Amino acid sequence: MENSHSLRILLTAYECAPFYKRGGLGDVMGALPKALREVGVDARVVIPYYNMIREANGQKRVGEYEVEFEGKKRKIGVYEGFYGEQHVPIYFLENHAYLVTDNVRGKNKRIEQFAFFNLAVVELVSWLSKNKDWKADLLHCNDWHTALIPLIIDQKQLNLPTLLTIHNLNYQGKGSVRLLDLLGIEDQEAMELKRGVPATELNVLGEGILHATTVSTVSPTYAREISSENNRRPIYDYLRRRKQERSPNGKVLGILNGVDYDVWSPGVDHYIKTQFDATNWEQGKKANKQDLLLELGLEERLLFCFVGRMVGQKGVDLLMSAVPTLVNLNANLIVLGSGNPAVEQSTVRVAQQHKDNIRVALAYDEKFAHKLYASSDFIVIPSRFEPCGLIQMISMKYGTIPIASNTGGLSDSIADGRNGFLFKTGSKHDLKQALRKASKRYAIKAEYNRMVEDAMQTDFSWKQSVLEYKRLYQEIMGKQLQKIRLESNIL
Ligand code: ADP
């Protein structure tokens, strides 16, 4: 154990399962620290102390400190918890004005809230050092909600390297550059920033990309996709600028996410009625499917499902355009998701025309998601882009074959024809063809069974990826040391 805690990593995001989860980021934030501790990294987590978390868990208050925001001193309460067999320490930061919910209304309000959280996280580092005798070696930030941290650290000239992992480049946190005043950033750097961005807008993720010591994303293919020189949207200018300014360290690295099999295994899943594993999956899946179809008043047929946020990215509209094909194949479709009201309504509209075959649940329902993975024969993932995607990996563990767009992490985790099907991203025609191909495969039992068994045995645990993170942390710290030595030589 002597060398085991030589790396001390503080990970931060706006969500972390099992305390608060809204999507794949929550899964990753719950699982990665556990996996890191298993390979001897002292990983800890910090997230806001939303009311929901307080009500559900009631953590222990271990201290408090102050930060200056909007020109005033604001109190932060520190609460501590531990989770998983690995006993991961997690800190929750409380402030009754800013950190009550992740869902404050208003564009600038939301980015102000996270700017406040970011400042509080930076201050937590010194609080931990003084009060817990724990000095973080590196801060691992995730997505735009924590992407101002590298800028704040630069601004305060702290000697703390940062890794920014992009889980979705589409969410950037755009808002008024007034944010910098709230943070008390008034010197040369702020002036440069204000000049450097169009009009008065600040792109929070963009600043993270420029200021972080290293930037990574959640699959090698997505890393390549977002690094392509042909990308035109403004956020790509930040990536290009980083590449130019930091050459050769400006590159975005891709490390594939893993799945937490403590949570996502049909053999130990308490949300599902009949547990099963790779040895008895046929009976197990059949029993779960019968129960679910009965509950939803659907006839026993081939079962396709969709689970995901109802936003343009996830392509549920593409799937709904293929409903006549599914009906022709005499299949059922169950859709679980919530999000954009327009996408929700048009999904329901199509479903209403095919009441014998389709059910739609407009909800965020953890238990129902587990039941769908356990009962379905196929899951359709028609994403227009997908940084990593966890649902294909989760569903494979439950013997549910993914039919997915050939993009991002979907391309990196699905072997077409072996443990899933890939089709051309965005193509309705190819999606329909893939659905027909899948149903044909299902009809040839020996082939379909081989596919299910292959899928169930594909290893998407964190074992491999966690070593890549560990190596990356070490590499970043090595660079930081070199930088310090260089700077002190110059002095
Ligand atoms: P993203 O992070 O883009 O939402 P991922 O595929 O990476 O997509 O992760 C999605 C995670 O969120 C999975 O754990 C999935 O089960 C869960 N999820 C998505 N939508 C719902 C929903 N409506 N109800 C319950 N869980 C959901």
PDB file of C-alpha atoms in Angstrom, residues 24 34 41 43 50 59 62 130 142 163 183 192 197 218 224 296 302 316 374 385 403 410 416 424 466 488:
ATOM      1  CA  GLY A  24     -24.055   9.199 -18.358  1.00  0.00           C
ATOM      2  CA  LYS A  34     -14.217   3.659  -7.326  1.00  0.00           C
ATOM      3  CA  VAL A  41      -5.202   6.256  -6.596  1.00  0.00           C
ATOM      4  CA  ALA A  43      -9.598   9.659  -5.669  1.00  0.00           C
ATOM      5  CA  TYR A  50     -28.528  20.104  -3.749  1.00  0.00           C
ATOM      6  CA  GLN A  59     -24.703  13.803   5.076  1.00  0.00           C
ATOM      7  CA  VAL A  62     -17.609  18.562   8.661  1.00  0.00           C
ATOM      8  CA  LYS A 130      -5.687  22.445   6.172  1.00  0.00           C
ATOM      9  CA  ASN A 142     -15.873  17.318 -16.167  1.00  0.00           C
ATOM     10  CA  LEU A 163      -7.589  17.738 -16.522  1.00  0.00           C
ATOM     11  CA  LEU A 183     -15.493  35.986  -9.769  1.00  0.00           C
ATOM     12  CA  GLU A 192      -7.810  39.821 -22.674  1.00  0.00           C
ATOM     13  CA  VAL A 197     -14.550  36.718 -27.325  1.00  0.00           C
ATOM     14  CA  VAL A 218     -14.683   9.956 -23.548  1.00  0.00           C
ATOM     15  CA  ARG A 224     -10.857  12.359 -33.607  1.00  0.00           C
ATOM     16  CA  LEU A 296     -47.901  -2.567 -20.413  1.00  0.00           C
ATOM     17  CA  LEU A 302     -40.040  -9.130 -30.743  1.00  0.00           C
ATOM     18  CA  VAL A 316     -35.540   9.475 -31.391  1.00  0.00           C
ATOM     19  CA  ALA A 374     -33.367  -6.729 -18.959  1.00  0.00           C
ATOM     20  CA  PHE A 385     -23.353  12.074 -32.506  1.00  0.00           C
ATOM     21  CA  ILE A 403     -28.580  -1.198 -33.188  1.00  0.00           C
ATOM     22  CA  LEU A 410     -20.757   3.696 -30.379  1.00  0.00           C
ATOM     23  CA  ASP A 416     -20.920  -4.684 -36.249  1.00  0.00           C
ATOM     24  CA  LYS A 424     -24.777   5.095 -41.156  1.00  0.00           C
ATOM     25  CA  VAL A 466      -8.845   3.370 -15.368  1.00  0.00           C
ATOM     26  CA  SER A 488      12.575  28.047 -10.724  1.00  0.00           C
TER      27      SER A 488
END
